[in-house]
PDB file of C-alpha atoms in Angstrom:
ATOM      1  CA  MET A 895       1.137 241.621 186.064  1.00  0.00           C
ATOM      2  CA  LYS A 896       3.915 240.021 183.916  1.00  0.00           C
ATOM      3  CA  HIS A 897       5.829 242.101 181.641  1.00  0.00           C
ATOM      4  CA  ALA A 898       6.953 241.477 178.150  1.00  0.00           C
ATOM      5  CA  LEU A 899       9.369 243.191 176.096  1.00  0.00           C
ATOM      6  CA  VAL A 900       8.871 242.652 172.232  1.00  0.00           C
ATOM      7  CA  PHE A 901      11.415 243.500 169.632  1.00  0.00           C
ATOM      8  CA  GLY A 902       9.664 243.699 166.168  1.00  0.00           C
ATOM      9  CA  GLY A 903       6.304 244.264 167.605  1.00  0.00           C
ATOM     10  CA  SER A 904       4.985 245.799 164.627  1.00  0.00           C
ATOM     11  CA  GLY A 905       6.044 243.195 162.092  1.00  0.00           C
ATOM     12  CA  GLN A 906       4.336 240.116 160.588  1.00  0.00           C
ATOM     13  CA  ILE A 907       4.900 237.774 163.552  1.00  0.00           C
ATOM     14  CA  GLY A 908       4.921 240.622 166.206  1.00  0.00           C
ATOM     15  CA  MET A 909       1.725 241.889 165.703  1.00  0.00           C
ATOM     16  CA  PRO A 910      -0.170 238.753 166.222  1.00  0.00           C
ATOM     17  CA  LEU A 911       2.119 238.042 169.066  1.00  0.00           C
ATOM     18  CA  LEU A 912       1.110 241.270 170.932  1.00  0.00           C
ATOM     19  CA  GLN A 913      -2.537 240.323 170.691  1.00  0.00           C
ATOM     20  CA  ARG A 914      -1.859 237.045 172.431  1.00  0.00           C
ATOM     21  CA  LEU A 915       0.300 238.820 175.236  1.00  0.00           C
ATOM     22  CA  TYR A 916      -2.316 241.487 175.556  1.00  0.00           C
ATOM     23  CA  HIS A 917      -5.406 239.151 175.739  1.00  0.00           C
ATOM     24  CA  ALA A 918      -3.557 237.225 178.260  1.00  0.00           C
ATOM     25  CA  GLY A 919      -3.326 240.006 180.756  1.00  0.00           C
ATOM     26  CA  TRP A 920       0.500 240.736 179.950  1.00  0.00           C
ATOM     27  CA  ARG A 921       2.007 244.385 180.317  1.00  0.00           C
ATOM     28  CA  VAL A 922       3.750 244.880 176.987  1.00  0.00           C
ATOM     29  CA  SER A 923       6.474 247.346 175.785  1.00  0.00           C
ATOM     30  CA  ALA A 924       6.819 246.931 172.052  1.00  0.00           C
ATOM     31  CA  ILE A 925       9.730 248.564 169.823  1.00  0.00           C
ATOM     32  CA  SER A 926       8.882 249.858 166.669  1.00  0.00           C
ATOM     33  CA  ARG A 927      10.733 252.041 164.292  1.00  0.00           C
ATOM     34  CA  GLN A 928       7.382 254.105 163.587  1.00  0.00           C
ATOM     35  CA  GLN A 929       5.781 256.345 166.323  1.00  0.00           C
ATOM     36  CA  ARG A 930       2.623 254.332 167.427  1.00  0.00           C
ATOM     37  CA  HIS A 931       0.127 255.099 169.778  1.00  0.00           C
ATOM     38  CA  ASP A 932      -0.077 253.359 173.281  1.00  0.00           C
ATOM     39  CA  ARG A 933      -3.103 251.860 174.724  1.00  0.00           C
ATOM     40  CA  PRO A 934      -3.632 250.493 178.325  1.00  0.00           C
ATOM     41  CA  GLY A 935      -1.190 247.625 178.753  1.00  0.00           C
ATOM     42  CA  LEU A 936       0.418 248.163 175.517  1.00  0.00           C
ATOM     43  CA  GLU A 937       3.529 250.831 175.547  1.00  0.00           C
ATOM     44  CA  TRP A 938       5.212 251.607 172.148  1.00  0.00           C
ATOM     45  CA  LEU A 939       8.986 252.580 172.195  1.00  0.00           C
ATOM     46  CA  GLN A 940      10.262 254.253 169.170  1.00  0.00           C
ATOM     47  CA  GLY A 941      13.634 252.633 167.887  1.00  0.00           C
ATOM     48  CA  ASP A 942      15.089 249.548 166.684  1.00  0.00           C
ATOM     49  CA  LEU A 943      18.346 247.376 167.491  1.00  0.00           C
ATOM     50  CA  ASP A 944      20.527 249.923 166.055  1.00  0.00           C
ATOM     51  CA  ALA A 945      19.043 252.623 168.401  1.00  0.00           C
ATOM     52  CA  VAL A 946      17.547 251.093 171.270  1.00  0.00           C
ATOM     53  CA  PRO A 947      15.486 253.413 173.404  1.00  0.00           C
ATOM     54  CA  ALA A 948      15.412 253.312 177.051  1.00  0.00           C
ATOM     55  CA  LEU A 949      14.063 250.227 178.341  1.00  0.00           C
ATOM     56  CA  PRO A 950      12.841 248.800 181.508  1.00  0.00           C
ATOM     57  CA  ALA A 951      15.352 247.541 183.853  1.00  0.00           C
ATOM     58  CA  ARG A 952      13.674 244.267 184.540  1.00  0.00           C
ATOM     59  CA  VAL A 953      11.021 242.166 182.400  1.00  0.00           C
ATOM     60  CA  ASP A 954       9.594 238.772 182.732  1.00  0.00           C
ATOM     61  CA  ALA A 955      10.049 237.905 179.053  1.00  0.00           C
ATOM     62  CA  ILE A 956      11.759 239.206 175.939  1.00  0.00           C
ATOM     63  CA  PHE A 957      10.597 238.233 172.409  1.00  0.00           C
ATOM     64  CA  SER A 958      12.545 238.842 169.283  1.00  0.00           C
ATOM     65  CA  CYS A 959      10.856 238.841 166.061  1.00  0.00           C
ATOM     66  CA  GLY A 960      13.364 240.354 163.961  1.00  0.00           C
ATOM     67  CA  PRO A 961      16.961 240.087 163.069  1.00  0.00           C
ATOM     68  CA  LEU A 962      18.357 237.334 165.210  1.00  0.00           C
ATOM     69  CA  LEU A 963      22.246 238.121 165.289  1.00  0.00           C
ATOM     70  CA  LYS A 964      21.340 241.980 166.000  1.00  0.00           C
ATOM     71  CA  PHE A 965      19.094 240.897 168.782  1.00  0.00           C
ATOM     72  CA  SER A 966      21.616 238.357 170.183  1.00  0.00           C
ATOM     73  CA  ARG A 967      24.500 240.829 170.125  1.00  0.00           C
ATOM     74  CA  TRP A 968      22.160 243.463 171.839  1.00  0.00           C
ATOM     75  CA  TYR A 969      20.970 240.826 174.584  1.00  0.00           C
ATOM     76  CA  GLU A 970      24.554 239.904 175.267  1.00  0.00           C
ATOM     77  CA  GLN A 971      25.636 243.436 176.045  1.00  0.00           C
ATOM     78  CA  SER A 972      22.394 244.405 177.631  1.00  0.00           C
ATOM     79  CA  GLY A 973      21.976 244.585 181.339  1.00  0.00           C
ATOM     80  CA  ILE A 974      18.140 243.956 181.394  1.00  0.00           C
ATOM     81  CA  GLU A 975      16.780 241.125 183.696  1.00  0.00           C
ATOM     82  CA  ALA A 976      14.683 238.800 181.925  1.00  0.00           C
ATOM     83  CA  THR A 977      14.401 235.024 183.088  1.00  0.00           C
ATOM     84  CA  ARG A 978      12.878 233.989 179.670  1.00  0.00           C
ATOM     85  CA  VAL A 979      13.970 234.882 176.043  1.00  0.00           C
ATOM     86  CA  VAL A 980      12.180 233.645 173.051  1.00  0.00           C
ATOM     87  CA  ALA A 981      13.625 234.488 169.641  1.00  0.00           C
ATOM     88  CA  PHE A 982      12.825 233.625 165.787  1.00  0.00           C
ATOM     89  CA  GLY A 983      15.493 232.486 163.610  1.00  0.00           C
ATOM     90  CA  SER A 984      14.873 230.973 160.434  1.00  0.00           C
ATOM     91  CA  THR A 985      15.176 227.269 158.720  1.00  0.00           C
ATOM     92  CA  SER A 986      17.259 229.049 156.206  1.00  0.00           C
ATOM     93  CA  ALA A 987      20.153 228.446 158.938  1.00  0.00           C
ATOM     94  CA  GLN A 988      20.028 225.028 157.516  1.00  0.00           C
ATOM     95  CA  THR A 989      18.831 225.195 154.079  1.00  0.00           C
ATOM     96  CA  LYS A 990      20.865 227.904 152.799  1.00  0.00           C
ATOM     97  CA  ARG A 991      24.065 226.640 154.468  1.00  0.00           C
ATOM     98  CA  GLY A 992      25.433 225.108 151.137  1.00  0.00           C
ATOM     99  CA  SER A 993      23.969 227.522 148.835  1.00  0.00           C
ATOM    100  CA  ALA A 994      25.697 228.344 145.501  1.00  0.00           C
ATOM    101  CA  ASP A 995      25.014 232.078 146.386  1.00  0.00           C
ATOM    102  CA  ALA A 996      27.655 233.557 148.740  1.00  0.00           C
ATOM    103  CA  GLU A 997      25.231 235.934 150.026  1.00  0.00           C
ATOM    104  CA  GLU A 998      22.560 233.407 151.082  1.00  0.00           C
ATOM    105  CA  ARG A 999      25.606 231.482 152.644  1.00  0.00           C
ATOM    106  CA  ARG A1000      26.362 234.411 154.718  1.00  0.00           C
ATOM    107  CA  ASN A1001      22.963 234.869 155.931  1.00  0.00           C
ATOM    108  CA  ALA A1002      22.614 231.222 157.030  1.00  0.00           C
ATOM    109  CA  ALA A1003      25.958 231.899 158.859  1.00  0.00           C
ATOM    110  CA  GLU A1004      24.686 234.746 160.530  1.00  0.00           C
ATOM    111  CA  LEU A1005      21.673 233.004 161.615  1.00  0.00           C
ATOM    112  CA  ARG A1006      23.548 230.162 163.280  1.00  0.00           C
ATOM    113  CA  GLN A1007      25.831 232.790 164.821  1.00  0.00           C
ATOM    114  CA  GLY A1008      22.773 234.516 166.373  1.00  0.00           C
ATOM    115  CA  GLU A1009      21.766 231.364 167.879  1.00  0.00           C
ATOM    116  CA  GLU A1010      25.077 230.651 169.275  1.00  0.00           C
ATOM    117  CA  VAL A1011      25.377 234.084 170.752  1.00  0.00           C
ATOM    118  CA  LEU A1012      22.089 233.986 172.219  1.00  0.00           C
ATOM    119  CA  PHE A1013      22.576 230.793 174.282  1.00  0.00           C
ATOM    120  CA  ALA A1014      26.186 231.543 175.206  1.00  0.00           C
ATOM    121  CA  ALA A1015      24.880 234.990 176.814  1.00  0.00           C
ATOM    122  CA  ALA A1016      21.860 233.561 178.451  1.00  0.00           C
ATOM    123  CA  ALA A1017      23.756 230.703 180.353  1.00  0.00           C
ATOM    124  CA  PRO A1018      25.583 232.841 182.838  1.00  0.00           C
ATOM    125  CA  ARG A1019      22.530 234.832 183.442  1.00  0.00           C
ATOM    126  CA  SER A1020      20.587 231.554 183.994  1.00  0.00           C
ATOM    127  CA  ASP A1021      18.150 232.975 181.520  1.00  0.00           C
ATOM    128  CA  ALA A1022      15.851 230.147 179.571  1.00  0.00           C
ATOM    129  CA  ALA A1023      16.268 230.982 175.974  1.00  0.00           C
ATOM    130  CA  THR A1024      14.367 229.167 172.966  1.00  0.00           C
ATOM    131  CA  VAL A1025      14.797 229.855 169.180  1.00  0.00           C
ATOM    132  CA  LEU A1026      12.102 228.995 166.834  1.00  0.00           C
ATOM    133  CA  ARG A1027      12.987 228.474 163.102  1.00  0.00           C
ATOM    134  CA  PRO A1028      10.007 229.084 160.652  1.00  0.00           C
ATOM    135  CA  THR A1029       9.831 227.533 157.401  1.00  0.00           C
ATOM    136  CA  LEU A1030       8.357 229.853 154.697  1.00  0.00           C
ATOM    137  CA  ILE A1031       6.185 232.416 156.369  1.00  0.00           C
ATOM    138  CA  TYR A1032       2.943 233.843 155.054  1.00  0.00           C
ATOM    139  CA  GLY A1033      -0.311 235.296 156.116  1.00  0.00           C
ATOM    140  CA  ALA A1034       0.172 239.061 156.685  1.00  0.00           C
ATOM    141  CA  GLY A1035       1.099 240.569 153.290  1.00  0.00           C
ATOM    142  CA  ARG A1036       4.753 241.317 154.495  1.00  0.00           C
ATOM    143  CA  ASP A1037       6.584 238.010 153.419  1.00  0.00           C
ATOM    144  CA  ALA A1038       9.336 238.058 150.709  1.00  0.00           C
ATOM    145  CA  THR A1039       8.123 234.798 149.039  1.00  0.00           C
ATOM    146  CA  LEU A1040       4.386 234.177 148.419  1.00  0.00           C
ATOM    147  CA  THR A1041       3.368 237.873 148.702  1.00  0.00           C
ATOM    148  CA  ARG A1042       5.816 238.887 146.373  1.00  0.00           C
ATOM    149  CA  ILE A1043       4.724 236.043 144.075  1.00  0.00           C
ATOM    150  CA  ALA A1044       1.191 237.089 144.271  1.00  0.00           C
ATOM    151  CA  GLN A1045       1.972 240.849 143.639  1.00  0.00           C
ATOM    152  CA  LEU A1046       4.028 240.131 140.701  1.00  0.00           C
ATOM    153  CA  ALA A1047       1.276 237.815 139.244  1.00  0.00           C
ATOM    154  CA  LYS A1048      -1.379 240.285 139.657  1.00  0.00           C
ATOM    155  CA  ARG A1049       0.725 242.652 137.603  1.00  0.00           C
ATOM    156  CA  LEU A1050       1.767 240.188 134.836  1.00  0.00           C
ATOM    157  CA  LYS A1051      -1.792 238.505 134.841  1.00  0.00           C
ATOM    158  CA  TYR A1052       0.188 235.338 134.912  1.00  0.00           C
ATOM    159  CA  PHE A1053       2.912 233.788 136.381  1.00  0.00           C
ATOM    160  CA  PRO A1054       5.779 231.585 135.084  1.00  0.00           C
ATOM    161  CA  LEU A1055       7.504 228.611 136.798  1.00  0.00           C
ATOM    162  CA  PRO A1056      10.208 226.129 135.422  1.00  0.00           C
ATOM    163  CA  ARG A1057       9.137 222.665 134.811  1.00  0.00           C
ATOM    164  CA  GLY A1058       9.814 220.343 137.605  1.00  0.00           C
ATOM    165  CA  ALA A1059       9.396 222.921 140.495  1.00  0.00           C
ATOM    166  CA  ASP A1060       8.294 220.187 142.760  1.00  0.00           C
ATOM    167  CA  GLY A1061      10.545 220.343 145.726  1.00  0.00           C
ATOM    168  CA  LEU A1062       8.538 220.023 148.959  1.00  0.00           C
ATOM    169  CA  ARG A1063       7.609 223.109 151.020  1.00  0.00           C
ATOM    170  CA  GLN A1064       5.603 223.779 154.398  1.00  0.00           C
ATOM    171  CA  PRO A1065       4.345 227.155 154.503  1.00  0.00           C
ATOM    172  CA  VAL A1066       3.509 228.532 158.032  1.00  0.00           C
ATOM    173  CA  HIS A1067       1.020 231.039 158.926  1.00  0.00           C
ATOM    174  CA  VAL A1068       2.048 234.061 160.967  1.00  0.00           C
ATOM    175  CA  ASP A1069      -0.465 233.384 163.562  1.00  0.00           C
ATOM    176  CA  ASP A1070       0.871 229.890 164.072  1.00  0.00           C
ATOM    177  CA  LEU A1071       4.102 231.400 164.812  1.00  0.00           C
ATOM    178  CA  ALA A1072       2.777 233.713 167.435  1.00  0.00           C
ATOM    179  CA  ASP A1073       0.892 230.801 169.106  1.00  0.00           C
ATOM    180  CA  ALA A1074       4.220 228.889 169.296  1.00  0.00           C
ATOM    181  CA  ALA A1075       6.128 231.720 170.773  1.00  0.00           C
ATOM    182  CA  PHE A1076       3.447 232.057 173.206  1.00  0.00           C
ATOM    183  CA  ALA A1077       3.091 228.336 173.973  1.00  0.00           C
ATOM    184  CA  ALA A1078       6.728 228.001 174.299  1.00  0.00           C
ATOM    185  CA  LEU A1079       7.017 230.779 176.797  1.00  0.00           C
ATOM    186  CA  THR A1080       5.551 228.690 179.846  1.00  0.00           C
ATOM    187  CA  ALA A1081       6.960 225.258 178.373  1.00  0.00           C
ATOM    188  CA  PRO A1082       9.935 224.136 180.785  1.00  0.00           C
ATOM    189  CA  ALA A1083      10.927 221.471 178.015  1.00  0.00           C
ATOM    190  CA  SER A1084      11.567 224.200 175.462  1.00  0.00           C
ATOM    191  CA  PHE A1085      14.266 226.005 177.630  1.00  0.00           C
ATOM    192  CA  GLY A1086      17.572 225.798 176.079  1.00  0.00           C
ATOM    193  CA  ASN A1087      16.415 224.344 172.651  1.00  0.00           C
ATOM    194  CA  ILE A1088      15.852 225.155 169.023  1.00  0.00           C
ATOM    195  CA  TYR A1089      12.924 224.093 167.029  1.00  0.00           C
ATOM    196  CA  ALA A1090      11.808 223.966 163.554  1.00  0.00           C
ATOM    197  CA  VAL A1091       8.214 225.236 163.212  1.00  0.00           C
ATOM    198  CA  PRO A1092       6.958 224.439 159.822  1.00  0.00           C
ATOM    199  CA  GLY A1093       3.413 224.781 158.352  1.00  0.00           C
ATOM    200  CA  GLY A1094       0.910 221.997 158.870  1.00  0.00           C
ATOM    201  CA  GLU A1095       0.800 220.722 155.187  1.00  0.00           C
ATOM    202  CA  THR A1096       3.454 219.840 152.928  1.00  0.00           C
ATOM    203  CA  LEU A1097       3.107 220.327 149.131  1.00  0.00           C
ATOM    204  CA  SER A1098       5.115 220.940 146.238  1.00  0.00           C
ATOM    205  CA  TYR A1099       6.471 224.280 145.432  1.00  0.00           C
ATOM    206  CA  ARG A1100       4.358 224.055 142.240  1.00  0.00           C
ATOM    207  CA  ASP A1101       1.312 223.445 144.177  1.00  0.00           C
ATOM    208  CA  MET A1102       1.935 225.901 146.758  1.00  0.00           C
ATOM    209  CA  VAL A1103       2.215 228.589 144.142  1.00  0.00           C
ATOM    210  CA  GLU A1104      -0.746 227.366 142.054  1.00  0.00           C
ATOM    211  CA  ARG A1105      -2.854 227.667 145.235  1.00  0.00           C
ATOM    212  CA  THR A1106      -1.725 231.108 145.958  1.00  0.00           C
ATOM    213  CA  LEU A1107      -2.545 232.177 142.479  1.00  0.00           C
ATOM    214  CA  ALA A1108      -5.987 230.538 142.680  1.00  0.00           C
ATOM    215  CA  CYS A1109      -7.135 232.727 145.604  1.00  0.00           C
ATOM    216  CA  LEU A1110      -6.151 235.966 144.089  1.00  0.00           C
ATOM    217  CA  ARG A1111      -9.106 238.344 142.885  1.00  0.00           C
ATOM    218  CA  PRO A1112      -9.221 237.570 139.807  1.00  0.00           C
ATOM    219  CA  PRO A1113      -7.373 234.137 139.866  1.00  0.00           C
ATOM    220  CA  VAL A1114      -4.124 234.265 137.933  1.00  0.00           C
ATOM    221  CA  ARG A1115      -2.896 231.534 135.551  1.00  0.00           C
ATOM    222  CA  LEU A1116       0.347 229.392 136.315  1.00  0.00           C
ATOM    223  CA  ILE A1117       2.427 228.759 133.339  1.00  0.00           C
ATOM    224  CA  GLU A1118       5.108 226.209 133.382  1.00  0.00           C
ATOM    225  CA  LEU A1119       8.011 226.898 130.888  1.00  0.00           C
ATOM    226  CA  PRO A1120      10.928 224.674 129.821  1.00  0.00           C
ATOM    227  CA  SER A1121      13.949 225.501 131.909  1.00  0.00           C
ATOM    228  CA  PRO A1122      15.919 227.470 129.067  1.00  0.00           C
ATOM    229  CA  LEU A1123      12.968 229.460 128.330  1.00  0.00           C
ATOM    230  CA  PHE A1124      12.234 230.210 131.786  1.00  0.00           C
ATOM    231  CA  ASN A1125      15.755 231.362 132.447  1.00  0.00           C
ATOM    232  CA  LEU A1126      15.483 233.726 129.370  1.00  0.00           C
ATOM    233  CA  ALA A1127      12.222 235.241 131.023  1.00  0.00           C
ATOM    234  CA  LEU A1128      13.877 235.619 134.521  1.00  0.00           C
ATOM    235  CA  LEU A1129      16.777 237.230 132.990  1.00  0.00           C
ATOM    236  CA  ALA A1130      14.173 239.917 131.268  1.00  0.00           C
ATOM    237  CA  ALA A1131      12.323 240.412 134.459  1.00  0.00           C
ATOM    238  CA  GLN A1132      15.712 240.980 136.487  1.00  0.00           C
ATOM    239  CA  ALA A1133      16.559 243.663 133.823  1.00  0.00           C
ATOM    240  CA  ALA A1134      13.004 245.157 134.395  1.00  0.00           C
ATOM    241  CA  GLY A1135      13.614 245.195 138.161  1.00  0.00           C
ATOM    242  CA  ARG A1136      10.766 242.745 138.586  1.00  0.00           C
ATOM    243  CA  ALA A1137      12.450 239.662 139.955  1.00  0.00           C
ATOM    244  CA  THR A1138      14.855 241.128 142.365  1.00  0.00           C
ATOM    245  CA  GLY A1139      16.042 238.463 145.033  1.00  0.00           C
ATOM    246  CA  LEU A1140      15.328 235.544 142.580  1.00  0.00           C
ATOM    247  CA  GLY A1141      18.832 234.185 141.551  1.00  0.00           C
ATOM    248  CA  GLU A1142      19.895 230.943 140.270  1.00  0.00           C
ATOM    249  CA  ALA A1143      20.164 229.360 143.796  1.00  0.00           C
ATOM    250  CA  ALA A1144      16.807 230.191 144.455  1.00  0.00           C
ATOM    251  CA  VAL A1145      15.306 228.843 141.234  1.00  0.00           C
ATOM    252  CA  ARG A1146      17.539 225.696 141.907  1.00  0.00           C
ATOM    253  CA  ARG A1147      15.662 225.166 145.299  1.00  0.00           C
ATOM    254  CA  MET A1148      12.375 224.927 143.739  1.00  0.00           C
ATOM    255  CA  ARG A1149      13.256 221.425 142.728  1.00  0.00           C
ATOM    256  CA  ASN A1150      14.676 220.623 146.141  1.00  0.00           C
ATOM    257  CA  ASP A1151      12.658 219.439 149.135  1.00  0.00           C
ATOM    258  CA  MET A1152      12.875 221.593 152.323  1.00  0.00           C
ATOM    259  CA  THR A1153      10.889 220.056 154.932  1.00  0.00           C
ATOM    260  CA  PHE A1154      11.183 219.923 158.586  1.00  0.00           C
ATOM    261  CA  ASP A1155       9.851 217.642 161.566  1.00  0.00           C
ATOM    262  CA  ALA A1156       7.433 219.690 163.733  1.00  0.00           C
ATOM    263  CA  GLY A1157       7.478 216.637 166.165  1.00  0.00           C
ATOM    264  CA  PRO A1158       9.600 218.110 168.808  1.00  0.00           C
ATOM    265  CA  ALA A1159       7.595 221.470 168.917  1.00  0.00           C
ATOM    266  CA  GLN A1160       4.341 219.496 169.221  1.00  0.00           C
ATOM    267  CA  ARG A1161       5.682 217.396 171.905  1.00  0.00           C
ATOM    268  CA  ASP A1162       7.289 219.994 173.859  1.00  0.00           C
ATOM    269  CA  PHE A1163       4.610 222.797 173.461  1.00  0.00           C
ATOM    270  CA  GLY A1164       1.694 221.615 171.556  1.00  0.00           C
ATOM    271  CA  TYR A1165       2.310 223.112 168.403  1.00  0.00           C
ATOM    272  CA  ALA A1166      -0.309 222.489 166.052  1.00  0.00           C
ATOM    273  CA  PRO A1167      -0.195 224.505 162.765  1.00  0.00           C
ATOM    274  CA  ARG A1168      -2.987 224.992 159.974  1.00  0.00           C
ATOM    275  CA  SER A1169      -2.831 223.567 156.493  1.00  0.00           C
ATOM    276  CA  PHE A1170      -2.145 225.793 153.694  1.00  0.00           C
ATOM    277  CA  GLN A1171      -5.534 227.533 152.909  1.00  0.00           C
ATOM    278  CA  PRO A1172      -4.352 230.950 151.523  1.00  0.00           C
ATOM    279  CA  SER A1173      -6.951 233.762 150.608  1.00  0.00           C
ATOM    280  CA  ALA A1174      -6.361 236.948 148.746  1.00  0.00           C
ATOM    281  CA  GLU A1175      -6.425 239.246 151.892  1.00  0.00           C
ATOM    282  CA  MET A1176      -3.155 237.301 153.121  1.00  0.00           C
ATOM    283  CA  PHE A1177      -1.072 238.865 150.306  1.00  0.00           C
ATOM    284  CA  GLU A1178      -2.510 242.423 150.488  1.00  0.00           C
ATOM    285  CA  THR A1179       0.027 245.085 151.495  1.00  0.00           C
ATOM    286  CA  PRO A1180      -1.139 246.088 155.011  1.00  0.00           C
ATOM    287  CA  ARG A1181      -2.211 249.701 155.846  1.00  0.00           C
ATOM    288  CA  ASP A1182      -0.354 250.720 159.163  1.00  0.00           C
TER     289      ASP A1182
END
């Protein structure tokens, strides 16, 4: 029986990935900060990348569904034997590289550094590493964009956007990302490569938000405001602690296209993501 080690197993991508490994007959050791109950074929190890628990000396594959740089540094120093490594990064490594926000630039640099460290560590060990870069993630109620928008909209009973928020987006469902990681695992063409894994539909930021608001129960109305008025509303929301993480750079990106080519992932491991058809359940806070 093949054995997989999964970091971030209790996260929004990790949970559906565990299901795929489990149903495919893999033995899985998954790491979580919270104590969880084992079941046949699935062992939970309590810890994280800052406090890694005792691990098996050898596994067939390692998956990382959490912070890439932290994982790569751990992997670089670890003595664990694994011939296959699949790790998630983010398209933010590219889209936030030239951000006006210093923190966003730092995050983008850390993502790229994580990729470099991972591949440099894998080469002398003859491990085959693959990095998957998702676009805007949704589907499990844990993302920091659409779920945050949905929850704020339900409290306000409306949601404001600046006019001209027409930059293109490709939201990607967590189940499609789990499928991508599982498919890349056994695809030799993916060894040593980085892939964008966008969603299966390209739509404007405005349309993405409007479709999200329309699926809520009850639906919430989208209000478009002139930029000066929106900026004032944003300042008020930030002062009230309701728009944390939404800075000037993030608002500017609403007007910028952020699209990626899924062709290489489709060619090399059959990546076939769904179109963006959200439901209210996708934005509800999960119960552990």
